Coordinates of C-alpha atoms and ligand atoms in Angstrom, one line a residue:
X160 CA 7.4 -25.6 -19.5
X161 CA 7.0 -21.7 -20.2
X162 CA 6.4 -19.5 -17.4
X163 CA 4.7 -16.3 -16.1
X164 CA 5.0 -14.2 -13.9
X165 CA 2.4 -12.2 -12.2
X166 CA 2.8 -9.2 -10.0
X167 CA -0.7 -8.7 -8.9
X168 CA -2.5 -6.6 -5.9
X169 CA -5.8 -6.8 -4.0
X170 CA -7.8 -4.3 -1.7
X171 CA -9.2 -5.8 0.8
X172 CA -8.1 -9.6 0.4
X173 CA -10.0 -9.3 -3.3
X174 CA -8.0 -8.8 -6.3
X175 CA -8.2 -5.0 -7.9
X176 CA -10.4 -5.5 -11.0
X177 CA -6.6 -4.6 -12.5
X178 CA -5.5 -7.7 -10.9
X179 CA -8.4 -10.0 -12.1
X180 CA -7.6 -9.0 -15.6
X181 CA -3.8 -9.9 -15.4
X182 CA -5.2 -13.4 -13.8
X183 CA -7.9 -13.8 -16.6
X184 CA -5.4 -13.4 -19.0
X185 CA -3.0 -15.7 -17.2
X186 CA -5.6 -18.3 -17.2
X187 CA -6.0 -18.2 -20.6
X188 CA -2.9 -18.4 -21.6
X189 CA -2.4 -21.3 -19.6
X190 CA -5.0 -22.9 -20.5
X191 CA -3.8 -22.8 -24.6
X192 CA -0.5 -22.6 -24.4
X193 CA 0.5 -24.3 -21.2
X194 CA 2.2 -21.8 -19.6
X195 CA 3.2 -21.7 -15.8
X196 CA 1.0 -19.4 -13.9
X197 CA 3.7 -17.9 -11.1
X198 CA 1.9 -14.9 -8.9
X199 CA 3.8 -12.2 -7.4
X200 CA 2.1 -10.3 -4.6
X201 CA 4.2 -7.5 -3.1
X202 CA 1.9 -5.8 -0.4
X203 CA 1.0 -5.1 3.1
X204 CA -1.4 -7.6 5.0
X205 CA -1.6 -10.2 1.9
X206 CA -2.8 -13.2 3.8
X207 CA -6.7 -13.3 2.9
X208 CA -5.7 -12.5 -0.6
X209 CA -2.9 -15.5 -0.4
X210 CA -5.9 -17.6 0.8
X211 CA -8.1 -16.5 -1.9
X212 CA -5.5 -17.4 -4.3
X213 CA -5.2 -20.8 -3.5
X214 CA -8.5 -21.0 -4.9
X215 CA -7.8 -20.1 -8.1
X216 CA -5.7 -21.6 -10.9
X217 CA -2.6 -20.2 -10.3
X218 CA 0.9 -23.0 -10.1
X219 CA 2.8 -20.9 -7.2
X220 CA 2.9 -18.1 -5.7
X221 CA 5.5 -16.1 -4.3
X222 CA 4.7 -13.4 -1.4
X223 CA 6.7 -10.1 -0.1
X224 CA 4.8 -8.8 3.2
X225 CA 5.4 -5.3 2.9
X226 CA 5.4 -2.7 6.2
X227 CA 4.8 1.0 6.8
X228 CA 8.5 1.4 6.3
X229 CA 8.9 -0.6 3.1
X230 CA 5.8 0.4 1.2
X231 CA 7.4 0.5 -2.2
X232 CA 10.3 -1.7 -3.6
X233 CA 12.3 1.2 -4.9
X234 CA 15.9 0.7 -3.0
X235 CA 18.5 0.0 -5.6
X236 CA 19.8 -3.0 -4.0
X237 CA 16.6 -4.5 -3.3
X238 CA 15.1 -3.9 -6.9
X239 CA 18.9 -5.8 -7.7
X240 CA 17.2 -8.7 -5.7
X241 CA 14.2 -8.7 -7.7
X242 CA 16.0 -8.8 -10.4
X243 CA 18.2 -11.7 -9.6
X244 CA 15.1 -13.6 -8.1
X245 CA 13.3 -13.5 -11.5
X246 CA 16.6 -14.2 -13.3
X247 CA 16.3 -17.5 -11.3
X248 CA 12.7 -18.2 -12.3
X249 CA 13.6 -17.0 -16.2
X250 CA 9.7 -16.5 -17.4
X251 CA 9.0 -16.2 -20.8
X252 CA 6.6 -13.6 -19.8
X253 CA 6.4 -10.8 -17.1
X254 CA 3.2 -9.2 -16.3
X255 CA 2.5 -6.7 -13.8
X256 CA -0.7 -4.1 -13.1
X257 CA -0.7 -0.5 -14.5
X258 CA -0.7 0.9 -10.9
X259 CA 1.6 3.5 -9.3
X260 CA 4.0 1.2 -8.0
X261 CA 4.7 -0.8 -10.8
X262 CA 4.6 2.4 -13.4
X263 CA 7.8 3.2 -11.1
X264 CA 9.4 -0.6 -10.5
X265 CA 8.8 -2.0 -13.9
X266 CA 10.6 0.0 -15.6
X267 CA 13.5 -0.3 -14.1
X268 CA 13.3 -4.1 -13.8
X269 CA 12.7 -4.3 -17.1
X270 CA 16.2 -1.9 -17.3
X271 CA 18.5 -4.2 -15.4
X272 CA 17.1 -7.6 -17.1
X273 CA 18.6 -5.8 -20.1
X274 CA 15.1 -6.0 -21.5
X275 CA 12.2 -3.4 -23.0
X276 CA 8.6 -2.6 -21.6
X277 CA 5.7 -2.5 -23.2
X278 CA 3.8 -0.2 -21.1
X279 CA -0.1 0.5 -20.5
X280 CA -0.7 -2.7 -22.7
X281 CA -4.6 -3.8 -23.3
X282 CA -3.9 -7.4 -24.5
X283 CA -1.7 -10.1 -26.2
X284 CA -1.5 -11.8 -29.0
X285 CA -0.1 -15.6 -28.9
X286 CA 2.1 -16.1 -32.4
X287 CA 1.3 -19.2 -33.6
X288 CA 4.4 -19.6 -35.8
X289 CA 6.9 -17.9 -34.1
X290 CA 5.3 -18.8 -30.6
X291 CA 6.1 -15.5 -29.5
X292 CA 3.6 -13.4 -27.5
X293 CA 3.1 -10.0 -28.9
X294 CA 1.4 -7.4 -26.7
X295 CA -1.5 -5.0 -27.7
X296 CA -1.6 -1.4 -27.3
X297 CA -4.0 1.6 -28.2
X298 CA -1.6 3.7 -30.4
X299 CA -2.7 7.4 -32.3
X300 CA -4.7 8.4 -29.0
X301 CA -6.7 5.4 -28.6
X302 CA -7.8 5.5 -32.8
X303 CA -6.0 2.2 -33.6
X304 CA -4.0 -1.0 -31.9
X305 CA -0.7 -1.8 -32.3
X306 CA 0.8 -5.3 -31.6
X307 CA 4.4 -5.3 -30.0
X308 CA 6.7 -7.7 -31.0
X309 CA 9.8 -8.7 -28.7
X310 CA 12.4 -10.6 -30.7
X311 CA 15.7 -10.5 -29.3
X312 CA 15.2 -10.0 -24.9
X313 CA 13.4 -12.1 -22.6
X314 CA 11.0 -11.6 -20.6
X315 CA 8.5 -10.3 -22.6
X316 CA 7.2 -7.5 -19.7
X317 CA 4.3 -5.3 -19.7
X318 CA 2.2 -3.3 -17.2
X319 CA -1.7 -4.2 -18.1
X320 CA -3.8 -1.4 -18.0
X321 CA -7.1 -1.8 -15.8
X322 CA -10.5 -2.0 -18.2
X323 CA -12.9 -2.2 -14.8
X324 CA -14.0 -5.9 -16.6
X325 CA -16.2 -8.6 -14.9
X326 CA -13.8 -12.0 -15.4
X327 CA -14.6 -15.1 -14.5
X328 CA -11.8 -16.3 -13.0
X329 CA -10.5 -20.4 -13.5
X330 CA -11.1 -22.0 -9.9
X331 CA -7.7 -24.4 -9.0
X332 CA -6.9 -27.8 -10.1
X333 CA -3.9 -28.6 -8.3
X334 CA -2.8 -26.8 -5.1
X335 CA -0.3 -24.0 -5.5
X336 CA 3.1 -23.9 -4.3
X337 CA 3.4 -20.7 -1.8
X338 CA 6.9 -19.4 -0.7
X339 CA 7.3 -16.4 1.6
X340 CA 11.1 -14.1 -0.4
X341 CA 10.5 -11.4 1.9
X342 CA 13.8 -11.8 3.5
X343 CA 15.0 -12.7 0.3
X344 CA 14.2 -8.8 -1.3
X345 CA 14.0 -6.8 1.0
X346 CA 16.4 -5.0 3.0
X347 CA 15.9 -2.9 6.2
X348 CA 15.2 0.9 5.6
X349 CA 17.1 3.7 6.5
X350 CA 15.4 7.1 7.6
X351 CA 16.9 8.8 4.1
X352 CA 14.8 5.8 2.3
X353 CA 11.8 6.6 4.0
X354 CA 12.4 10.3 3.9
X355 CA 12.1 9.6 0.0
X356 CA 9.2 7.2 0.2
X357 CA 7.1 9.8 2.1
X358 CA 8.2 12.5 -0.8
X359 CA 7.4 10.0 -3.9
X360 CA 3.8 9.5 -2.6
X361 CA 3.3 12.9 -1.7
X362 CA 2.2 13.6 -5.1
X363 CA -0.8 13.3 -6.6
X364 CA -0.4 14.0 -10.1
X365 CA -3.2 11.6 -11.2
X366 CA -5.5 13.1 -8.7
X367 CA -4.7 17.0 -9.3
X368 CA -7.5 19.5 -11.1
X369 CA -4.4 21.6 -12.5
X370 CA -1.0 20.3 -13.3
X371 CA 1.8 22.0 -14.5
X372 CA 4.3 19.6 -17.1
X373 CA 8.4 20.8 -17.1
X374 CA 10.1 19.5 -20.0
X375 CA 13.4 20.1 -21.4
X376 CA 12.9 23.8 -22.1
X377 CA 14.0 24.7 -18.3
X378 CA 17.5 25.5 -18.1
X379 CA 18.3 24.6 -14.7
X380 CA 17.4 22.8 -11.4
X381 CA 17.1 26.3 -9.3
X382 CA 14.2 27.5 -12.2
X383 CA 11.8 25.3 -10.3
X384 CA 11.2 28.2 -8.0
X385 CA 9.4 30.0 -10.8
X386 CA 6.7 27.0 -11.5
X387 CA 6.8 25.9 -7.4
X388 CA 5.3 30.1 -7.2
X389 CA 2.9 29.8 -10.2
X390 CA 2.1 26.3 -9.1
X391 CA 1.2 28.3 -5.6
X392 CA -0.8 30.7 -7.2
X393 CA -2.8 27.9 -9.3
X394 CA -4.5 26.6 -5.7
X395 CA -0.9 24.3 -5.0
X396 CA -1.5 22.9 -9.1
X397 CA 0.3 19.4 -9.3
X398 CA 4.2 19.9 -11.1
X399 CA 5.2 16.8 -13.3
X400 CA 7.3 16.4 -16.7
X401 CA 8.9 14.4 -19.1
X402 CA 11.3 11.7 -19.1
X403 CA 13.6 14.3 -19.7
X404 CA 13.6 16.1 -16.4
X405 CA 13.8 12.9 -14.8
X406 CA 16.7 11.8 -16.5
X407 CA 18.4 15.4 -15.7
X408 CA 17.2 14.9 -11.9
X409 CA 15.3 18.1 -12.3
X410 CA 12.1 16.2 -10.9
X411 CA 12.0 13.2 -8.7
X412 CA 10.6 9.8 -10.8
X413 CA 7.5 9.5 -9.7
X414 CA 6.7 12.9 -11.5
X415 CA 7.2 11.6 -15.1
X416 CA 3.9 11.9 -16.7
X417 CA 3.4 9.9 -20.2
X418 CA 3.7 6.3 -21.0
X419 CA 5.8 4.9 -18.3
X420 CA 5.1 7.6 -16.1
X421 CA 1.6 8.7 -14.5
X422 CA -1.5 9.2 -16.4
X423 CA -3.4 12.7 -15.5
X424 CA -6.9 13.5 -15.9
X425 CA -6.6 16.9 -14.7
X426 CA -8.7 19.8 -16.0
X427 CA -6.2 21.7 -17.1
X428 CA -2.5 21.0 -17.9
X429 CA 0.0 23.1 -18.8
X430 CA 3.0 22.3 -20.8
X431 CA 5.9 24.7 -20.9
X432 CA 9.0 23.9 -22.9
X433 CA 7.5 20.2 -23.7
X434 CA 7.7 19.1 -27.5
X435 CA 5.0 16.9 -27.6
X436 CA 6.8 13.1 -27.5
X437 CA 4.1 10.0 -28.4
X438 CA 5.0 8.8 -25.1
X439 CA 4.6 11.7 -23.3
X440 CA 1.5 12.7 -25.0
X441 CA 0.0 9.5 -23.8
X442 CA 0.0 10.9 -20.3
X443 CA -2.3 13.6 -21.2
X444 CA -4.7 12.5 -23.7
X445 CA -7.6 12.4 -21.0
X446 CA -6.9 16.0 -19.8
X447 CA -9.7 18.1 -20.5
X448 CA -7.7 21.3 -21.4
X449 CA -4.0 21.6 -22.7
X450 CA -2.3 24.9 -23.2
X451 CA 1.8 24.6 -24.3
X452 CA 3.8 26.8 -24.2
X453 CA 6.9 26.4 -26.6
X454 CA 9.2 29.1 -28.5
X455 CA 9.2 26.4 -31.3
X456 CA 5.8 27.3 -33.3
X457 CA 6.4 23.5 -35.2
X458 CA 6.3 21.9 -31.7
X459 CA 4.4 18.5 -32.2
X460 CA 2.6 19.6 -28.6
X461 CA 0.5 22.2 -30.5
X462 CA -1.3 20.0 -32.8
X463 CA -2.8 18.4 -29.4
X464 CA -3.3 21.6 -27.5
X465 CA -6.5 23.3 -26.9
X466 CA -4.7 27.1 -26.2
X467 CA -0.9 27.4 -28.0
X468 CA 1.4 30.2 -26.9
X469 CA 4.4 30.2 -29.0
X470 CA 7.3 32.4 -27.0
X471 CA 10.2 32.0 -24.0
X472 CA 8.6 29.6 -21.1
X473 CA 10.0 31.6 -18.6
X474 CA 8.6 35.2 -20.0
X475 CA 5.1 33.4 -19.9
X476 CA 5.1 31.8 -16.6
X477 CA 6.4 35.7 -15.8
X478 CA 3.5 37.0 -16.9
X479 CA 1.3 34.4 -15.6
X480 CA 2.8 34.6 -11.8
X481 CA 1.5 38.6 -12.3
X482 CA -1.4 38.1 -13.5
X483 CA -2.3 35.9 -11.1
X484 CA -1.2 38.4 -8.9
X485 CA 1.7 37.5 -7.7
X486 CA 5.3 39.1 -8.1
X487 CA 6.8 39.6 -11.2
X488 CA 10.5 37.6 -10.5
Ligands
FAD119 C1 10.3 3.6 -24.3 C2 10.2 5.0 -24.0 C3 9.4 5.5 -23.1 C4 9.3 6.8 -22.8 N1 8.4 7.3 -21.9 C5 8.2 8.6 -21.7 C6 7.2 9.1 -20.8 O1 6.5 8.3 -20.1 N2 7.1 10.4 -20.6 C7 7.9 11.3 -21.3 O2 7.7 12.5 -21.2 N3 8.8 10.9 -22.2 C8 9.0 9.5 -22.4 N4 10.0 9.1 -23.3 C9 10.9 10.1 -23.8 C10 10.2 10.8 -25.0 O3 10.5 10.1 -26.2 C11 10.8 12.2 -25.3 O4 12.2 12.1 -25.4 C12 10.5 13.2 -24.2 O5 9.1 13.2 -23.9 C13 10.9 14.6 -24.7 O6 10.8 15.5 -23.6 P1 10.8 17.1 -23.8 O7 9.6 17.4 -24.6 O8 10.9 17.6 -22.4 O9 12.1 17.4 -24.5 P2 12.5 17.9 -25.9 O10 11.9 16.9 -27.0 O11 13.9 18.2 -25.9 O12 11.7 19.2 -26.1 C14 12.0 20.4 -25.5 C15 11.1 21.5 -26.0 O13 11.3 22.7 -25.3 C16 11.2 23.8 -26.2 N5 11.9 24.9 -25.6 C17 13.3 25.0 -25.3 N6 13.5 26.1 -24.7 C18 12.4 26.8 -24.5 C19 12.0 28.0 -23.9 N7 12.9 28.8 -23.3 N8 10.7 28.4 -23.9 C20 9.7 27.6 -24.5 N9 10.0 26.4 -25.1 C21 11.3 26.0 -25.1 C22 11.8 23.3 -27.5 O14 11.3 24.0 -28.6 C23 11.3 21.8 -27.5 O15 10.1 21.7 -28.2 C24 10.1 7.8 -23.5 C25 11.0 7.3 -24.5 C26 11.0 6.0 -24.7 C27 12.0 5.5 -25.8

């Protein structure tokens, strides 16, 4: 039988309306296809919620209790343990909400199954001749939807972005299976792991008014001083970036804005040195107001941007720091 997995969360012992749509859609495709329903919950105090699913139709479920120390999976070894856990289960399918934590671990579950993402997904389609499940997408800034196809990796994986829907959910049939892999995933924490922890959800990109976005335009790792004093002067504006900085270590992970990063919805956001990637330009499309800044006057960015200033990012974020009244550096 074909399996799913499910990594879903709940506030309160309830699912998150995120959650209820993963399980909605899990239900279905149970229901037409026959696939194995197999529900991951990762959290802190997950009991009430593991009661609540055992009234639902769900086949097992599988439970990490979570403390103030290990908040997040991100350790390296204990995302390896993931890993080889769902290697062992070898779903078809791998499902997981859109929220902060799995924007972070998907991605790089999805990298050590030697397998792709298909990130902020809406839907699936079931192929009836391949049997293949194709995920849904908005594409073009929400104007059209685009079904992703996976043809040569398994599992098909995909963070499911949260609609705020009412779904009635399947009650159970059968009792689930439950089994408790915290021991199994997680390891103990060191203070440097939770020094990092505290720094990764110190940021509140999706939460800031004002957010500065870094891309590859910045030369160097010590240049951050320049944004951290215009980010000062912008009342402590959020600093995120592209894929790019991340993969240069210039910014931390959790600061990638775009399609497998955060989503903003910050007043303002300004780009500097950012050439205006699809997937990067997903992160943004619900800011109210985008100014870029790019010495390219083709950059891709500009045909998004509300204010364009073609010249050197540094020069302008010079002239910004003065005008704002700080010191010219
Ligand atoms: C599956 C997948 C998912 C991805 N997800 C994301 C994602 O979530 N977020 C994301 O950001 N990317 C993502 N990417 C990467 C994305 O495709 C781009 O590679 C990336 O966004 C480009 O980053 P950038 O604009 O910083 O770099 P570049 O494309 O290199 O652009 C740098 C820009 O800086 C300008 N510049 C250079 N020097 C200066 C200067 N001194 N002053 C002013 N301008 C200057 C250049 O003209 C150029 O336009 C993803 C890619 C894939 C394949």
């Amino acid at each position: 039988m074909k399996k799913l997995c499910i990594f879903i969360e709940h506030k309160d012992g309830v699912p998150t309306s995120n959650s209820q749509k993963i399980l909605y859609m899990a239900q279905m495709l149970k229901k037409q296809y026959g696939y194995r329903i197999i529900a991951i919950v990762m959290e802190q105090n997950s009991e009430s919620f593991i009661e609540y699913l055992k009234t639902i139709e769900v086949d097992e479920i599988y439970f990490v209790t979570l403390n103030e120390k290990n908040k997040l999976l991100f350790l390296k070894e204990e995302i390896d343990n993931l890993v080889c856990f769902l290697k062992e289960i070898n779903p078809e399918v791998a499902w997981a909400t859109n929220s902060s934590c799995y924007r972070i671990l998907f991605p790089k579950v999805a990298y050590s199954l030697h397998t792709g993402l298909c990130a902020a997904c809406s839907d699936f389609k079931y192929d009836e001749d391949s049997g293949r499940i194709n995920m849904v997408r908005t594409v073009f800034s929400n104007n059209a939807y685009a079904q992703i196809s996976v043809h040569r990796s398994r599992p098909v994986m995909a963070t499911i972005l949260d609609e705020k829907g009412t779904y009635n959910l399947e009650r159970n049939l059968t009792f689930p299976e439950i089994h408790d892999i915290t021991d199994r995933i997680l390891l103990i924490r060191d203070n440097q792991a939770i020094k990092i922890m505290k720094e990764l959800e110190s940021i509140n990109l999706d939460k800031s008014q004002i957010v500065i976005g870094l891309g590859n335009g910045i030369h160097d790792k010590s240049d951050m001083d320049l944004f951290e004093k215009l980010s000062r002067l912008l009342n402590h504006a959020a600093i995120g970036g592209t894929r790019e900085l991340i993969n240069r270590q210039i910014l931390p992970q959790n600061c990638q804005i775009g399609s497998t990063g955060t989503q903003i919805f910050a007043d303002i956001y300004i780009g500097f040195g950012i050439s205006g990637s699809p997937q990067h330009m997903q992160g943004i499309e619900h800011v109210k107001k985008i100014i870029a800044v790019n010495n390219d006057p083709y950059a891709s960015i500009f045909q998004h941007a509300d204010y364009g200033i073609v010249g050197d990012m540094y020069e302008v974020a010079n002239y910004m720091i003065n005008y704002l009244g700080g010191k010219d550096t």
